[in-house]
Amino acid sequence: MNPFDLLKNTKAIKEQSDKLQAELEELTAEGSSGGRMVTVTLNGKFELMGIKLDPICVDNRDVQMLEDLIVAAHKNAMENIQEKIKSKSSDILGGLDLSKFGL
C-alpha cells in the first residue's frame, strides 16, 4: 500500500480504528494449562476477566504448581487474544502490515 494513500484516507482509518477499539472490548480469548486444569479469560484490552480451576489442581501441598499453571494459562490467553486482535486489525486495515511501522 502506498503511504500517500494512507494520508489521503486518514479520516476513514480513524473511523476504522475507533470501530476496532469498540470491538476489542467485546473480544475475548481463553488460555489454559495443565490439560485445562487452569483456564483464564482475557478481553481485547488484555484485562483478566476470569479464572477457572479444576478442583483436582487445588492442593494446598502444591501451591507452587498451581501458581505456575495460572501463569502458563495467562500466557496462553495473551497469545490467543493477540492473534485475534491481529486478525481483526488486518481485516480493518486491508492487510496493511503494521509491523513495518513498529506496531
Short mmCIF file of C-alpha atoms in Angstrom, two decimals:
data_model
loop_
_atom_site.label_atom_id
_atom_site.label_comp_id
_atom_site.label_asym_id
_atom_site.label_seq_id
_atom_site.Cartn_x
_atom_site.Cartn_y
_atom_site.Cartn_z
CA MET A 1 0.00 0.00 0.00
CA ASN A 2 1.29 3.44 -0.92
CA PRO A 3 1.97 5.63 2.17
CA PHE A 4 0.42 8.61 0.38
CA ASP A 5 -2.83 6.68 0.07
CA LEU A 6 -2.80 6.36 3.84
CA LEU A 7 -2.54 10.12 4.21
CA LYS A 8 -5.49 10.62 1.88
CA ASN A 9 -7.60 8.20 3.89
CA THR A 10 -6.75 9.26 7.45
CA LYS A 11 -10.38 10.02 8.34
CA ALA A 12 -11.51 6.58 7.21
CA ILE A 13 -8.61 4.95 9.06
CA LYS A 14 -9.53 6.90 12.23
CA GLU A 15 -13.13 5.70 11.97
CA GLN A 16 -12.00 2.12 11.45
CA SER A 17 -9.60 2.43 14.39
CA ASP A 18 -12.42 3.68 16.64
CA LYS A 19 -14.58 0.76 15.48
CA LEU A 20 -11.75 -1.68 16.26
CA GLN A 21 -11.31 -0.22 19.75
CA ALA A 22 -15.02 -0.74 20.44
CA GLU A 23 -14.86 -4.31 19.14
CA LEU A 24 -11.84 -5.09 21.32
CA GLU A 25 -13.94 -4.52 24.42
CA GLU A 26 -16.20 -7.36 23.30
CA LEU A 27 -13.41 -9.69 22.10
CA THR A 28 -12.38 -12.47 24.48
CA ALA A 29 -9.94 -15.35 24.40
CA GLU A 30 -9.20 -18.22 26.75
CA GLY A 31 -5.90 -19.77 27.57
CA SER A 32 -5.32 -22.94 29.52
CA SER A 33 -2.61 -25.08 31.03
CA GLY A 34 -2.20 -28.43 32.71
CA GLY A 35 -4.68 -30.14 30.41
CA ARG A 36 -7.28 -27.42 31.09
CA MET A 37 -6.84 -27.69 34.85
CA VAL A 38 -6.43 -23.89 34.79
CA THR A 39 -8.27 -21.68 32.31
CA VAL A 40 -8.11 -17.89 32.17
CA THR A 41 -10.17 -15.49 30.08
CA LEU A 42 -8.87 -12.14 28.78
CA ASN A 43 -10.64 -9.39 26.91
CA GLY A 44 -9.25 -7.50 23.94
CA LYS A 45 -7.67 -4.96 26.28
CA PHE A 46 -5.64 -7.77 27.91
CA GLU A 47 -7.65 -7.49 31.12
CA LEU A 48 -8.07 -10.71 33.08
CA MET A 49 -11.80 -11.43 33.10
CA GLY A 50 -11.88 -14.77 34.88
CA ILE A 51 -10.06 -17.82 36.16
CA LYS A 52 -11.48 -21.35 36.26
CA LEU A 53 -9.75 -24.01 38.33
CA ASP A 54 -10.38 -27.73 38.15
CA PRO A 55 -10.84 -28.81 41.78
CA ILE A 56 -8.21 -31.51 41.27
CA CYS A 57 -5.47 -28.88 40.99
CA VAL A 58 -6.34 -27.18 44.28
CA ASP A 59 -3.96 -28.95 46.60
CA ASN A 60 -2.58 -26.92 49.48
CA ARG A 61 0.51 -29.11 49.43
CA ASP A 62 1.48 -27.93 45.94
CA VAL A 63 0.67 -24.22 45.72
CA GLN A 64 3.73 -23.61 43.51
CA MET A 65 2.35 -25.90 40.81
CA LEU A 66 -0.99 -24.05 40.82
CA GLU A 67 0.79 -20.70 40.58
CA ASP A 68 2.83 -21.96 37.63
CA LEU A 69 -0.31 -23.26 35.91
CA ILE A 70 -2.05 -19.89 36.29
CA VAL A 71 0.94 -18.06 34.81
CA ALA A 72 1.10 -20.52 31.90
CA ALA A 73 -2.64 -20.23 31.23
CA HIS A 74 -2.39 -16.43 31.27
CA LYS A 75 0.49 -16.55 28.77
CA ASN A 76 -1.56 -18.83 26.53
CA ALA A 77 -4.56 -16.48 26.71
CA MET A 78 -2.32 -13.49 25.85
CA GLU A 79 -1.06 -15.29 22.75
CA ASN A 80 -4.63 -16.18 21.73
CA ILE A 81 -6.00 -12.64 22.17
CA GLN A 82 -3.04 -11.17 20.28
CA GLU A 83 -3.81 -13.44 17.34
CA LYS A 84 -7.47 -12.37 17.38
CA ILE A 85 -6.51 -8.69 17.52
CA LYS A 86 -4.03 -9.13 14.69
CA SER A 87 -6.68 -10.81 12.57
CA LYS A 88 -9.31 -8.15 13.30
CA SER A 89 -6.96 -5.23 12.67
CA SER A 90 -5.73 -6.83 9.45
CA ASP A 91 -9.32 -7.05 8.22
CA ILE A 92 -9.96 -3.39 9.02
CA LEU A 93 -6.69 -2.05 7.63
CA GLY A 94 -6.95 -4.02 4.41
CA GLY A 95 -3.95 -6.24 5.04
CA LEU A 96 -1.57 -3.38 5.92
CA ASP A 97 1.37 -4.86 7.83
CA LEU A 98 1.72 -2.64 10.90
CA SER A 99 4.96 -4.34 11.92
CA LYS A 100 6.70 -2.20 9.32
CA PHE A 101 5.73 0.80 11.43
CA GLY A 102 6.84 -0.81 14.70
CA LEU A 103 3.30 -1.75 15.78
#
